[in-house]
């Protein structure tokens, strides 16, 4: 059977019909909003490369959490900019570290807000690398111990979900055992299992002051050319006890999201990263595209590819727009 018996336009004729045959849903319930915490008081400073995204001091977080809660966004992921950096990143696992303070502030503002913390070394080390460095090399096993300490200190401060992002081999099992030994067996792990060495992290590195002082991240992050390798990464993290998986970035990797979705049953998150955000913001600022439509289309596509959850800097705007969408 074909045209003229079949007419695809029939089901597109009215808004009601279009809504009823819609295959992919998008809701703030699926959003995770990234927040950047900094030391100081009354700081609310826009990040130049990411218009609409701010550095917040801990005392300003309550206000931000009220806004996020009112938009029905259930979760935040926290990043911190430490007061000082050193080769190991001491503040990363300090009880009064910036992220530990931020966790407590978020929970005080809204105990139901799900707090996810990014666990990596790069924002805390003076060399900006995701692991301990010796003779110019990023050491794997020596780094795992520190990741465990960071995860436990986040859990002690009240984090609900630990999200290791450094692409060290064995990071999930190291964090799982550290958490369990410390009595935090109920804390879950969202693994950045599949993280590519991507140009699209550029604005984030400005926001988090985490650009490596030498070299790059290609000895631990994946090459954009590979997808079978992504499935192996996911497989290993599932075996190490990850509760949820993440693919990052999202837009240039929709096929990777789809492949992981089809192979694994764990909840899957996708990180709509800083560069993806800034591209839309920049084009919209020039009047070159309609920001609202571009954002909703982007987030819908990430969901259609197979992501259950989306980490996105557009979360607040998108939540507002979804309230008034056709
Ligand atoms: C590492 C980390 C990075 C991002 C999230 N966690 C940076 C990197 O790997 O260089 C990037 C997020 C973004 O670009 O929005 N701690």
GROMACS .gro file of C-alpha atoms and ligand atoms in nm:
model
  342
    1UNK     CA    1   0.000   0.000   0.000
    2UNK     CA    2   0.127   0.345  -0.082
    3UNK     CA    3   0.017   0.691  -0.189
    4UNK     CA    4  -0.258   0.798  -0.242
    5UNK     CA    5  -0.412   0.546   0.005
    6UNK     CA    6  -0.139   0.622   0.254
    7UNK     CA    7  -0.099   0.987   0.341
    8UNK     CA    8   0.152   1.062   0.615
    9UNK     CA    9   0.016   1.415   0.651
   10UNK     CA   10  -0.313   1.287   0.799
   11UNK     CA   11  -0.157   1.236   1.141
   12UNK     CA   12   0.008   1.577   1.129
   13UNK     CA   13  -0.312   1.765   1.062
   14UNK     CA   14  -0.393   1.901   1.409
   15UNK     CA   15  -0.198   1.980   1.726
   16UNK     CA   16  -0.400   1.716   1.914
   17UNK     CA   17  -0.318   1.442   1.669
   18UNK     CA   18   0.046   1.545   1.654
   19UNK     CA   19   0.066   1.532   2.032
   20UNK     CA   20  -0.100   1.190   2.047
   21UNK     CA   21   0.136   1.023   1.801
   22UNK     CA   22   0.447   1.182   1.949
   23UNK     CA   23   0.707   0.912   2.018
   24UNK     CA   24   0.951   1.096   2.244
   25UNK     CA   25   0.872   1.291   2.558
   26UNK     CA   26   1.075   1.567   2.715
   27UNK     CA   27   1.020   1.682   3.071
   28UNK     CA   28   1.213   1.866   3.342
   29UNK     CA   29   1.193   1.539   3.540
   30UNK     CA   30   1.473   1.413   3.315
   31UNK     CA   31   1.703   1.713   3.361
   32UNK     CA   32   2.017   1.742   3.571
   33UNK     CA   33   2.141   2.100   3.608
   34UNK     CA   34   2.515   2.166   3.648
   35UNK     CA   35   2.617   2.419   3.915
   36UNK     CA   36   2.958   2.578   3.971
   37UNK     CA   37   3.042   2.664   4.331
   38UNK     CA   38   3.317   2.909   4.426
   39UNK     CA   39   3.462   3.041   4.751
   40UNK     CA   40   3.370   3.387   4.873
   41UNK     CA   41   3.049   3.564   4.969
   42UNK     CA   42   2.771   3.702   4.753
   43UNK     CA   43   2.936   3.588   4.431
   44UNK     CA   44   2.705   3.551   4.133
   45UNK     CA   45   2.931   3.590   3.835
   46UNK     CA   46   2.842   3.502   3.479
   47UNK     CA   47   3.087   3.274   3.295
   48UNK     CA   48   3.189   3.468   2.985
   49UNK     CA   49   3.189   3.173   2.746
   50UNK     CA   50   2.860   3.038   2.883
   51UNK     CA   51   2.602   3.319   2.893
   52UNK     CA   52   2.335   3.248   3.154
   53UNK     CA   53   2.561   3.015   3.357
   54UNK     CA   54   2.715   3.147   3.678
   55UNK     CA   55   2.976   3.089   3.944
   56UNK     CA   56   2.786   3.086   4.274
   57UNK     CA   57   2.927   3.132   4.620
   58UNK     CA   58   2.783   2.887   4.871
   59UNK     CA   59   2.568   3.156   5.038
   60UNK     CA   60   2.398   3.222   4.702
   61UNK     CA   61   2.309   2.858   4.634
   62UNK     CA   62   1.983   2.851   4.833
   63UNK     CA   63   1.828   3.108   4.602
   64UNK     CA   64   1.940   2.911   4.298
   65UNK     CA   65   1.804   2.586   4.441
   66UNK     CA   66   1.466   2.753   4.508
   67UNK     CA   67   1.450   2.852   4.143
   68UNK     CA   68   1.551   2.505   4.020
   69UNK     CA   69   1.303   2.335   4.254
   70UNK     CA   70   1.020   2.563   4.142
   71UNK     CA   71   1.088   2.452   3.783
   72UNK     CA   72   1.050   2.086   3.888
   73UNK     CA   73   1.410   2.002   3.799
   74UNK     CA   74   1.490   1.715   4.038
   75UNK     CA   75   1.869   1.705   4.031
   76UNK     CA   76   2.188   1.909   4.017
   77UNK     CA   77   2.547   1.808   3.948
   78UNK     CA   78   2.804   2.007   4.143
   79UNK     CA   79   3.144   2.132   4.031
   80UNK     CA   80   3.376   2.333   4.252
   81UNK     CA   81   3.656   2.580   4.203
   82UNK     CA   82   3.899   2.535   4.495
   83UNK     CA   83   4.079   2.813   4.681
   84UNK     CA   84   4.417   2.673   4.582
   85UNK     CA   85   4.555   2.390   4.373
   86UNK     CA   86   4.837   2.143   4.438
   87UNK     CA   87   4.971   1.826   4.271
   88UNK     CA   88   4.722   1.597   4.447
   89UNK     CA   89   4.427   1.832   4.492
   90UNK     CA   90   4.389   1.835   4.870
   91UNK     CA   91   4.069   2.039   4.874
   92UNK     CA   92   3.898   1.770   4.668
   93UNK     CA   93   3.857   1.550   4.977
   94UNK     CA   94   3.855   1.815   5.251
   95UNK     CA   95   3.550   1.826   5.477
   96UNK     CA   96   3.523   2.201   5.425
   97UNK     CA   97   3.613   2.183   5.054
   98UNK     CA   98   3.406   2.391   4.816
   99UNK     CA   99   3.195   2.104   4.687
  100UNK     CA  100   3.140   1.961   5.038
  101UNK     CA  101   3.012   2.304   5.148
  102UNK     CA  102   2.795   2.329   4.839
  103UNK     CA  103   2.640   1.985   4.900
  104UNK     CA  104   2.538   2.090   5.251
  105UNK     CA  105   2.396   2.420   5.122
  106UNK     CA  106   2.189   2.249   4.853
  107UNK     CA  107   2.052   1.992   5.099
  108UNK     CA  108   1.972   2.268   5.351
  109UNK     CA  109   1.778   2.456   5.084
  110UNK     CA  110   1.590   2.148   4.964
  111UNK     CA  111   1.653   1.804   5.113
  112UNK     CA  112   1.468   1.644   4.820
  113UNK     CA  113   1.697   1.793   4.556
  114UNK     CA  114   1.909   1.504   4.425
  115UNK     CA  115   2.274   1.596   4.459
  116UNK     CA  116   2.515   1.441   4.213
  117UNK     CA  117   2.885   1.524   4.244
  118UNK     CA  118   3.148   1.513   3.973
  119UNK     CA  119   3.450   1.322   4.101
  120UNK     CA  120   3.774   1.401   3.920
  121UNK     CA  121   4.109   1.558   3.998
  122UNK     CA  122   4.140   1.810   3.717
  123UNK     CA  123   3.972   2.106   3.887
  124UNK     CA  124   4.189   2.061   4.197
  125UNK     CA  125   4.535   1.980   4.067
  126UNK     CA  126   4.786   2.251   3.977
  127UNK     CA  127   4.871   2.067   3.655
  128UNK     CA  128   4.501   2.037   3.563
  129UNK     CA  129   4.516   1.665   3.491
  130UNK     CA  130   4.260   1.404   3.593
  131UNK     CA  131   4.513   1.196   3.786
  132UNK     CA  132   4.838   1.198   3.978
  133UNK     CA  133   5.121   1.295   3.745
  134UNK     CA  134   5.474   1.155   3.754
  135UNK     CA  135   5.735   1.233   3.489
  136UNK     CA  136   5.468   1.378   3.266
  137UNK     CA  137   5.255   1.067   3.285
  138UNK     CA  138   4.905   1.041   3.433
  139UNK     CA  139   4.916   0.748   3.672
  140UNK     CA  140   4.611   0.526   3.687
  141UNK     CA  141   4.624   0.309   3.999
  142UNK     CA  142   4.776   0.578   4.221
  143UNK     CA  143   4.478   0.798   4.131
  144UNK     CA  144   4.210   0.544   4.229
  145UNK     CA  145   4.281   0.578   4.597
  146UNK     CA  146   4.223   0.953   4.583
  147UNK     CA  147   3.900   0.909   4.387
  148UNK     CA  148   3.773   0.681   4.664
  149UNK     CA  149   3.859   0.942   4.928
  150UNK     CA  150   3.684   1.217   4.732
  151UNK     CA  151   3.371   1.004   4.686
  152UNK     CA  152   3.353   0.922   5.057
  153UNK     CA  153   3.395   1.286   5.155
  154UNK     CA  154   3.114   1.384   4.917
  155UNK     CA  155   2.892   1.110   5.060
  156UNK     CA  156   2.972   1.227   5.414
  157UNK     CA  157   2.865   1.580   5.316
  158UNK     CA  158   2.532   1.446   5.191
  159UNK     CA  159   2.569   1.367   4.820
  160UNK     CA  160   2.321   1.115   4.676
  161UNK     CA  161   2.504   1.009   4.362
  162UNK     CA  162   2.875   1.001   4.281
  163UNK     CA  163   2.972   1.065   3.919
  164UNK     CA  164   3.335   0.980   3.840
  165UNK     CA  165   3.441   1.165   3.524
  166UNK     CA  166   3.814   1.104   3.496
  167UNK     CA  167   3.814   0.793   3.272
  168UNK     CA  168   4.066   0.612   3.495
  169UNK     CA  169   4.050   0.233   3.458
  170UNK     CA  170   3.894   0.075   3.765
  171UNK     CA  171   3.749   0.403   3.897
  172UNK     CA  172   3.400   0.260   3.949
  173UNK     CA  173   3.511  -0.041   4.154
  174UNK     CA  174   3.756   0.171   4.356
  175UNK     CA  175   3.478   0.416   4.442
  176UNK     CA  176   3.226   0.138   4.509
  177UNK     CA  177   3.456  -0.032   4.760
  178UNK     CA  178   3.556   0.295   4.927
  179UNK     CA  179   3.190   0.393   4.968
  180UNK     CA  180   3.090   0.049   5.096
  181UNK     CA  181   3.377   0.033   5.343
  182UNK     CA  182   3.274   0.371   5.481
  183UNK     CA  183   2.913   0.256   5.521
  184UNK     CA  184   2.773   0.434   5.215
  185UNK     CA  185   2.644   0.131   5.030
  186UNK     CA  186   2.318   0.317   4.952
  187UNK     CA  187   2.499   0.589   4.755
  188UNK     CA  188   2.481   0.524   4.381
  189UNK     CA  189   2.738   0.569   4.107
  190UNK     CA  190   2.665   0.740   3.778
  191UNK     CA  191   2.971   0.660   3.572
  192UNK     CA  192   3.094   0.888   3.299
  193UNK     CA  193   3.166   0.553   3.136
  194UNK     CA  194   3.202   0.684   2.785
  195UNK     CA  195   3.376   1.016   2.767
  196UNK     CA  196   3.539   1.133   2.449
  197UNK     CA  197   3.841   1.360   2.414
  198UNK     CA  198   3.629   1.642   2.278
  199UNK     CA  199   3.674   2.002   2.168
  200UNK     CA  200   3.327   2.069   2.305
  201UNK     CA  201   3.453   2.092   2.667
  202UNK     CA  202   3.627   2.423   2.588
  203UNK     CA  203   3.391   2.661   2.771
  204UNK     CA  204   3.372   2.429   3.076
  205UNK     CA  205   3.748   2.437   3.119
  206UNK     CA  206   3.727   2.815   3.135
  207UNK     CA  207   3.441   2.786   3.385
  208UNK     CA  208   3.617   2.528   3.601
  209UNK     CA  209   3.973   2.656   3.549
  210UNK     CA  210   4.070   2.301   3.457
  211UNK     CA  211   4.267   2.333   3.133
  212UNK     CA  212   4.570   2.103   3.156
  213UNK     CA  213   4.897   2.294   3.192
  214UNK     CA  214   5.070   2.054   2.949
  215UNK     CA  215   4.955   1.778   2.715
  216UNK     CA  216   4.593   1.677   2.673
  217UNK     CA  217   4.345   1.412   2.789
  218UNK     CA  218   4.392   1.165   2.506
  219UNK     CA  219   4.564   0.899   2.716
  220UNK     CA  220   4.241   0.845   2.912
  221UNK     CA  221   3.949   0.995   2.718
  222UNK     CA  222   3.828   0.815   2.405
  223UNK     CA  223   3.890   0.909   2.047
  224UNK     CA  224   3.577   1.042   1.872
  225UNK     CA  225   3.634   0.781   1.603
  226UNK     CA  226   3.543   0.478   1.816
  227UNK     CA  227   3.216   0.320   1.916
  228UNK     CA  228   3.295  -0.051   1.974
  229UNK     CA  229   3.540   0.071   2.235
  230UNK     CA  230   3.254   0.264   2.396
  231UNK     CA  231   3.061  -0.059   2.444
  232UNK     CA  232   3.363  -0.217   2.612
  233UNK     CA  233   3.394   0.084   2.845
  234UNK     CA  234   3.027   0.051   2.937
  235UNK     CA  235   3.058  -0.325   2.986
  236UNK     CA  236   3.349  -0.282   3.226
  237UNK     CA  237   3.172  -0.016   3.432
  238UNK     CA  238   2.859  -0.231   3.456
  239UNK     CA  239   3.080  -0.512   3.582
  240UNK     CA  240   3.243  -0.281   3.837
  241UNK     CA  241   2.905  -0.192   3.981
  242UNK     CA  242   2.797   0.129   3.810
  243UNK     CA  243   2.428   0.203   3.876
  244UNK     CA  244   2.389   0.436   3.579
  245UNK     CA  245   2.594   0.512   3.269
  246UNK     CA  246   2.673   0.833   3.090
  247UNK     CA  247   2.777   0.922   2.738
  248UNK     CA  248   2.955   1.253   2.694
  249UNK     CA  249   2.931   1.473   2.488
  250UNK     CA  250   2.583   1.418   2.350
  251UNK     CA  251   2.528   1.581   2.013
  252UNK     CA  252   2.810   1.445   1.804
  253UNK     CA  253   2.755   1.108   1.976
  254UNK     CA  254   2.385   1.032   1.931
  255UNK     CA  255   2.476   0.703   1.763
  256UNK     CA  256   2.683   0.608   2.068
  257UNK     CA  257   2.386   0.683   2.296
  258UNK     CA  258   2.169   0.462   2.075
  259UNK     CA  259   2.419   0.174   2.077
  260UNK     CA  260   2.460   0.186   2.456
  261UNK     CA  261   2.083   0.207   2.503
  262UNK     CA  262   2.034  -0.105   2.294
  263UNK     CA  263   2.304  -0.308   2.466
  264UNK     CA  264   2.256  -0.217   2.833
  265UNK     CA  265   1.955  -0.195   3.061
  266UNK     CA  266   2.097   0.055   3.310
  267UNK     CA  267   1.956   0.406   3.321
  268UNK     CA  268   2.150   0.613   3.069
  269UNK     CA  269   2.244   0.978   3.096
  270UNK     CA  270   2.386   1.202   2.825
  271UNK     CA  271   2.587   1.518   2.890
  272UNK     CA  272   2.486   1.806   2.664
  273UNK     CA  273   2.821   1.973   2.728
  274UNK     CA  274   2.939   2.331   2.755
  275UNK     CA  275   3.044   2.372   2.391
  276UNK     CA  276   2.709   2.243   2.271
  277UNK     CA  277   2.541   2.499   2.496
  278UNK     CA  278   2.765   2.788   2.393
  279UNK     CA  279   2.718   2.720   2.020
  280UNK     CA  280   2.344   2.765   2.050
  281UNK     CA  281   2.379   3.068   2.278
  282UNK     CA  282   2.623   3.235   2.040
  283UNK     CA  283   2.415   3.171   1.730
  284UNK     CA  284   2.099   3.287   1.910
  285UNK     CA  285   2.272   3.604   2.030
  286UNK     CA  286   2.344   3.686   1.665
  287UNK     CA  287   1.983   3.621   1.572
  288UNK     CA  288   2.096   3.329   1.356
  289UNK     CA  289   1.864   3.076   1.509
  290UNK     CA  290   1.563   3.060   1.737
  291UNK     CA  291   1.713   2.959   2.073
  292UNK     CA  292   1.397   2.814   2.218
  293UNK     CA  293   1.325   2.589   1.923
  294UNK     CA  294   1.688   2.486   1.882
  295UNK     CA  295   1.716   2.388   2.249
  296UNK     CA  296   1.393   2.188   2.260
  297UNK     CA  297   1.487   2.015   1.934
  298UNK     CA  298   1.835   1.932   2.065
  299UNK     CA  299   1.712   1.791   2.395
  300UNK     CA  300   1.437   1.593   2.223
  301UNK     CA  301   1.695   1.442   1.987
  302UNK     CA  302   1.912   1.332   2.280
  303UNK     CA  303   1.607   1.163   2.434
  304UNK     CA  304   1.512   1.005   2.100
  305UNK     CA  305   1.863   0.863   2.069
  306UNK     CA  306   1.799   0.678   2.395
  307UNK     CA  307   1.905   0.889   2.691
  308UNK     CA  308   1.686   0.867   3.000
  309UNK     CA  309   1.848   1.165   3.167
  310UNK     CA  310   2.012   1.477   3.028
  311UNK     CA  311   2.274   1.690   3.199
  312UNK     CA  312   2.225   2.031   3.043
  313UNK     CA  313   2.299   2.398   3.105
  314UNK     CA  314   1.971   2.469   2.920
  315UNK     CA  315   1.771   2.293   3.194
  316UNK     CA  316   1.614   2.602   3.353
  317UNK     CA  317   1.524   2.768   3.022
  318UNK     CA  318   1.396   2.442   2.876
  319UNK     CA  319   1.184   2.373   3.185
  320UNK     CA  320   1.025   2.717   3.148
  321UNK     CA  321   0.965   2.671   2.777
  322UNK     CA  322   0.814   2.327   2.822
  323UNK     CA  323   0.547   2.479   3.048
  324UNK     CA  324   0.415   2.679   2.753
  325UNK     CA  325   0.482   2.446   2.463
  326UNK     CA  326   0.211   2.349   2.214
  327LIG     C1  327   3.602   1.670   3.437
  327LIG     C2  328   3.484   1.718   3.361
  327LIG     C3  329   3.484   1.793   3.243
  327LIG     C4  330   3.349   1.814   3.212
  327LIG     C5  331   3.272   1.756   3.312
  327LIG     N1  332   3.359   1.695   3.401
  327LIG     C6  333   3.596   1.851   3.165
  327LIG     C7  334   3.695   1.770   3.095
  327LIG     O1  335   3.691   1.647   3.090
  327LIG     O2  336   3.784   1.834   3.041
  327LIG     C8  337   3.300   1.888   3.091
  327LIG     C9  338   3.160   1.938   3.097
  327LIG    C10  339   3.124   2.034   2.991
  327LIG     O3  340   3.199   2.063   2.895
  327LIG     O4  341   3.014   2.087   3.001
  327LIG     N2  342   3.595   1.701   3.572
   0.00000   0.00000   0.00000
